[in-house]
PDB file of C-alpha atoms in Angstrom:
ATOM      1  CA  UNK A   7      -0.754  -4.587  31.013  1.00 84.00           C
ATOM      2  CA  UNK A   8       0.282  -7.283  29.016  1.00 93.00           C
ATOM      3  CA  UNK A   9       3.288  -8.991  27.580  1.00 94.00           C
ATOM      4  CA  UNK A  10       3.304 -10.948  24.035  1.00 93.00           C
ATOM      5  CA  UNK A  11       6.652 -12.950  23.258  1.00 94.00           C
ATOM      6  CA  UNK A  12       8.590 -14.615  20.372  1.00 96.00           C
ATOM      7  CA  UNK A  13      11.834 -16.165  20.120  1.00 97.00           C
ATOM      8  CA  UNK A  14      13.355 -14.776  16.869  1.00 96.00           C
ATOM      9  CA  UNK A  15      15.955 -17.781  15.964  1.00 97.00           C
ATOM     10  CA  UNK A  16      19.044 -17.509  12.910  1.00 97.00           C
ATOM     11  CA  UNK A  17      22.096 -19.194  12.251  1.00 96.00           C
ATOM     12  CA  UNK A  18      24.507 -18.470   9.521  1.00 95.00           C
ATOM     13  CA  UNK A  19      24.742 -20.723   6.089  1.00 95.00           C
ATOM     14  CA  UNK A  20      25.586 -18.518   2.841  1.00 94.00           C
ATOM     15  CA  UNK A  21      22.325 -17.762   0.721  1.00 95.00           C
ATOM     16  CA  UNK A  22      20.923 -20.398  -1.094  1.00 91.00           C
ATOM     17  CA  UNK A  23      20.783 -17.607  -4.642  1.00 90.00           C
ATOM     18  CA  UNK A  24      23.666 -15.219  -4.017  1.00 90.00           C
ATOM     19  CA  UNK A  25      27.690 -16.270  -3.141  1.00 92.00           C
ATOM     20  CA  UNK A  26      29.121 -14.304  -0.578  1.00 94.00           C
ATOM     21  CA  UNK A  27      26.809 -13.133   1.482  1.00 96.00           C
ATOM     22  CA  UNK A  28      24.591 -14.591   4.293  1.00 97.00           C
ATOM     23  CA  UNK A  29      20.882 -16.814   3.989  1.00 97.00           C
ATOM     24  CA  UNK A  30      18.285 -14.268   5.384  1.00 98.00           C
ATOM     25  CA  UNK A  31      16.007 -17.239   6.314  1.00 97.00           C
ATOM     26  CA  UNK A  32      15.541 -17.456  10.553  1.00 98.00           C
ATOM     27  CA  UNK A  33      12.028 -18.103  12.250  1.00 98.00           C
ATOM     28  CA  UNK A  34       9.487 -16.534  14.571  1.00 98.00           C
ATOM     29  CA  UNK A  35       9.051 -19.091  17.873  1.00 98.00           C
ATOM     30  CA  UNK A  36       5.882 -18.088  19.028  1.00 97.00           C
ATOM     31  CA  UNK A  37       4.633 -21.508  20.743  1.00 97.00           C
ATOM     32  CA  UNK A  38       6.198 -25.398  21.263  1.00 96.00           C
ATOM     33  CA  UNK A  39       3.370 -25.478  18.683  1.00 98.00           C
ATOM     34  CA  UNK A  40       3.708 -22.702  16.113  1.00 97.00           C
ATOM     35  CA  UNK A  41       6.636 -21.255  14.183  1.00 98.00           C
ATOM     36  CA  UNK A  42       6.473 -19.088  11.306  1.00 98.00           C
ATOM     37  CA  UNK A  43       9.519 -18.935   8.515  1.00 98.00           C
ATOM     38  CA  UNK A  44      10.550 -15.743   8.024  1.00 98.00           C
ATOM     39  CA  UNK A  45      13.147 -14.094   5.732  1.00 98.00           C
ATOM     40  CA  UNK A  46      13.754 -11.040   4.088  1.00 97.00           C
ATOM     41  CA  UNK A  47      11.518  -9.487   1.072  1.00 96.00           C
ATOM     42  CA  UNK A  48      12.978 -10.598  -2.156  1.00 95.00           C
ATOM     43  CA  UNK A  49      14.064  -7.443  -3.314  1.00 93.00           C
ATOM     44  CA  UNK A  50      16.352  -7.415   0.195  1.00 95.00           C
ATOM     45  CA  UNK A  51      17.568 -10.918  -0.942  1.00 96.00           C
ATOM     46  CA  UNK A  52      15.139 -13.114   0.693  1.00 97.00           C
ATOM     47  CA  UNK A  53      13.376 -15.865   0.263  1.00 97.00           C
ATOM     48  CA  UNK A  54      10.172 -15.741  -1.567  1.00 96.00           C
ATOM     49  CA  UNK A  55       8.562 -18.734  -0.065  1.00 97.00           C
ATOM     50  CA  UNK A  56       8.384 -17.458   2.988  1.00 98.00           C
ATOM     51  CA  UNK A  57       6.990 -14.541   5.018  1.00 97.00           C
ATOM     52  CA  UNK A  58       8.767 -11.207   5.258  1.00 98.00           C
ATOM     53  CA  UNK A  59       8.485  -9.375   8.709  1.00 97.00           C
ATOM     54  CA  UNK A  60       6.508  -6.095   6.148  1.00 97.00           C
ATOM     55  CA  UNK A  61       4.007  -9.148   5.301  1.00 98.00           C
ATOM     56  CA  UNK A  62       3.676  -9.776   8.889  1.00 98.00           C
ATOM     57  CA  UNK A  63       2.921  -6.212   9.905  1.00 97.00           C
ATOM     58  CA  UNK A  64       0.332  -5.894   7.580  1.00 98.00           C
ATOM     59  CA  UNK A  65      -0.838  -8.932   8.765  1.00 98.00           C
ATOM     60  CA  UNK A  66      -0.452  -8.277  12.396  1.00 98.00           C
ATOM     61  CA  UNK A  67      -2.608  -5.004  12.000  1.00 98.00           C
ATOM     62  CA  UNK A  68      -5.065  -6.971   9.973  1.00 98.00           C
ATOM     63  CA  UNK A  69      -5.983  -9.591  12.498  1.00 98.00           C
ATOM     64  CA  UNK A  70      -5.623  -7.405  14.792  1.00 98.00           C
ATOM     65  CA  UNK A  71      -8.323  -4.697  12.933  1.00 98.00           C
ATOM     66  CA  UNK A  72     -10.681  -7.544  12.157  1.00 98.00           C
ATOM     67  CA  UNK A  73     -10.470  -8.932  15.637  1.00 98.00           C
ATOM     68  CA  UNK A  74     -11.630  -5.612  16.910  1.00 98.00           C
ATOM     69  CA  UNK A  75     -14.466  -5.573  14.476  1.00 98.00           C
ATOM     70  CA  UNK A  76     -15.753  -8.787  15.157  1.00 98.00           C
ATOM     71  CA  UNK A  77     -16.094  -7.882  18.967  1.00 98.00           C
ATOM     72  CA  UNK A  78     -17.947  -4.679  18.345  1.00 98.00           C
ATOM     73  CA  UNK A  79     -20.567  -6.553  15.365  1.00 98.00           C
ATOM     74  CA  UNK A  80     -21.401  -9.105  18.593  1.00 97.00           C
ATOM     75  CA  UNK A  81     -21.156  -6.558  20.934  1.00 97.00           C
ATOM     76  CA  UNK A  82     -23.719  -4.149  18.507  1.00 96.00           C
ATOM     77  CA  UNK A  83     -26.091  -7.148  17.489  1.00 96.00           C
ATOM     78  CA  UNK A  84     -24.336  -7.940  13.935  1.00 97.00           C
ATOM     79  CA  UNK A  85     -23.845 -11.256  13.583  1.00 97.00           C
ATOM     80  CA  UNK A  86     -20.406 -11.678  11.149  1.00 98.00           C
ATOM     81  CA  UNK A  87     -20.261 -15.450   9.344  1.00 98.00           C
ATOM     82  CA  UNK A  88     -17.421 -14.180   7.204  1.00 98.00           C
ATOM     83  CA  UNK A  89     -14.670 -11.893   7.244  1.00 98.00           C
ATOM     84  CA  UNK A  90     -11.708 -11.745   4.728  1.00 98.00           C
ATOM     85  CA  UNK A  91      -8.703  -8.971   4.767  1.00 98.00           C
ATOM     86  CA  UNK A  92      -7.014  -8.236   1.575  1.00 97.00           C
ATOM     87  CA  UNK A  93      -4.424  -6.056   2.810  1.00 97.00           C
ATOM     88  CA  UNK A  94      -1.086  -4.440   1.321  1.00 97.00           C
ATOM     89  CA  UNK A  95       1.390  -2.401   2.732  1.00 97.00           C
ATOM     90  CA  UNK A  96       4.106   0.041   1.315  1.00 96.00           C
ATOM     91  CA  UNK A  97       7.171   0.662   1.271  1.00 96.00           C
ATOM     92  CA  UNK A  98       8.771   3.702   0.419  1.00 95.00           C
ATOM     93  CA  UNK A  99      11.744   6.497   1.683  1.00 94.00           C
ATOM     94  CA  UNK A 100      10.564   8.962   3.671  1.00 90.00           C
ATOM     95  CA  UNK A 101      12.484  12.928   2.835  1.00 90.00           C
ATOM     96  CA  UNK A 102      14.881  12.028   5.817  1.00 93.00           C
ATOM     97  CA  UNK A 103      16.209   8.766   3.748  1.00 95.00           C
ATOM     98  CA  UNK A 104      15.105   6.179   5.848  1.00 94.00           C
ATOM     99  CA  UNK A 105      12.784   3.274   3.933  1.00 93.00           C
ATOM    100  CA  UNK A 106       9.327   2.626   5.914  1.00 94.00           C
ATOM    101  CA  UNK A 107       5.950   0.968   5.774  1.00 95.00           C
ATOM    102  CA  UNK A 108       4.688   4.030   5.132  1.00 95.00           C
ATOM    103  CA  UNK A 109       1.175   3.136   4.233  1.00 96.00           C
ATOM    104  CA  UNK A 110      -1.347  -0.147   4.784  1.00 97.00           C
ATOM    105  CA  UNK A 111      -4.362  -0.568   2.972  1.00 98.00           C
ATOM    106  CA  UNK A 112      -7.199  -3.205   4.188  1.00 98.00           C
ATOM    107  CA  UNK A 113     -10.062  -4.327   2.259  1.00 98.00           C
ATOM    108  CA  UNK A 114     -12.408  -5.931   4.319  1.00 98.00           C
ATOM    109  CA  UNK A 115     -15.307  -8.478   3.228  1.00 98.00           C
ATOM    110  CA  UNK A 116     -17.685  -9.019   5.603  1.00 98.00           C
ATOM    111  CA  UNK A 117     -20.490 -11.076   5.402  1.00 97.00           C
ATOM    112  CA  UNK A 118     -23.175 -11.232   8.153  1.00 97.00           C
ATOM    113  CA  UNK A 119     -26.156 -13.530   8.826  1.00 96.00           C
ATOM    114  CA  UNK A 120     -28.716 -12.440  11.108  1.00 86.00           C
ATOM    115  CA  UNK A 121     -31.647  -9.780  10.036  1.00 90.00           C
ATOM    116  CA  UNK A 122     -29.709  -7.063  11.177  1.00 92.00           C
ATOM    117  CA  UNK A 123     -27.777  -6.048   8.449  1.00 95.00           C
ATOM    118  CA  UNK A 124     -25.632  -3.004   8.606  1.00 97.00           C
ATOM    119  CA  UNK A 125     -26.245  -0.547   5.855  1.00 96.00           C
ATOM    120  CA  UNK A 126     -22.900   1.043   3.841  1.00 96.00           C
ATOM    121  CA  UNK A 127     -21.991   4.236   6.930  1.00 97.00           C
ATOM    122  CA  UNK A 128     -22.969   2.330   9.878  1.00 97.00           C
ATOM    123  CA  UNK A 129     -20.404  -0.326   8.174  1.00 97.00           C
ATOM    124  CA  UNK A 130     -18.286   2.230   8.008  1.00 97.00           C
ATOM    125  CA  UNK A 131     -18.599   3.474  11.322  1.00 97.00           C
ATOM    126  CA  UNK A 132     -18.384   0.517  12.323  1.00 98.00           C
ATOM    127  CA  UNK A 133     -14.416  -0.456  10.771  1.00 98.00           C
ATOM    128  CA  UNK A 134     -14.176   3.551  11.761  1.00 97.00           C
ATOM    129  CA  UNK A 135     -14.538   1.950  15.405  1.00 98.00           C
ATOM    130  CA  UNK A 136     -12.470  -1.722  15.084  1.00 98.00           C
ATOM    131  CA  UNK A 137      -9.330   1.179  13.601  1.00 97.00           C
ATOM    132  CA  UNK A 138      -9.334   3.640  16.228  1.00 97.00           C
ATOM    133  CA  UNK A 139      -9.164   0.932  19.050  1.00 97.00           C
ATOM    134  CA  UNK A 140      -7.191  -1.678  16.679  1.00 97.00           C
ATOM    135  CA  UNK A 141      -3.666  -1.962  19.143  1.00 96.00           C
ATOM    136  CA  UNK A 142      -1.389  -2.860  16.015  1.00 97.00           C
ATOM    137  CA  UNK A 143      -2.817   0.569  14.973  1.00 96.00           C
ATOM    138  CA  UNK A 144      -2.024   2.728  17.700  1.00 95.00           C
ATOM    139  CA  UNK A 145       0.910   1.150  17.768  1.00 96.00           C
ATOM    140  CA  UNK A 146       2.586   1.951  14.300  1.00 95.00           C
ATOM    141  CA  UNK A 147       3.302   5.793  12.932  1.00 91.00           C
ATOM    142  CA  UNK A 148       2.296   4.070   8.921  1.00 91.00           C
ATOM    143  CA  UNK A 149      -0.650   5.898   7.672  1.00 91.00           C
ATOM    144  CA  UNK A 150      -3.556   3.652   7.579  1.00 94.00           C
ATOM    145  CA  UNK A 151      -6.716   3.011   5.203  1.00 94.00           C
ATOM    146  CA  UNK A 152      -9.869   0.655   5.172  1.00 94.00           C
ATOM    147  CA  UNK A 153     -11.452   0.898   1.903  1.00 95.00           C
ATOM    148  CA  UNK A 154     -14.309  -0.829   1.256  1.00 94.00           C
ATOM    149  CA  UNK A 155     -16.776  -1.775  -1.882  1.00 87.00           C
TER     150      UNK A 155
END
């Protein structure tokens, strides 16, 4: 249906704080104008100043969910004026001994500017539909939950 390409670049350099090992810092090039500086998570000798792959996964899921949610709201006559999310991805060890992002929790906060305002049940239904349609949610095996205030 569509391709989504990135270019990843890393070059061997000494780790800035841990002698005898390599830097985990690298970059994901999205386009000629967009480059994301990336590293491993700090727990894995990464640079805490940079995004880590697990954060990027949570960000991708939250962004995909939001975009689907906005499209559903527009089609349903709800005017969204703002949307913010505080997503959290949990890394844990499986019974087989492998680490994974085992769960992701999204905490979207949405404001509506139209006279038509969704009640709690409708808001939950809108988020449920967005989750079911989200390409990223349909691509991962992590447990995903949506928590509303």
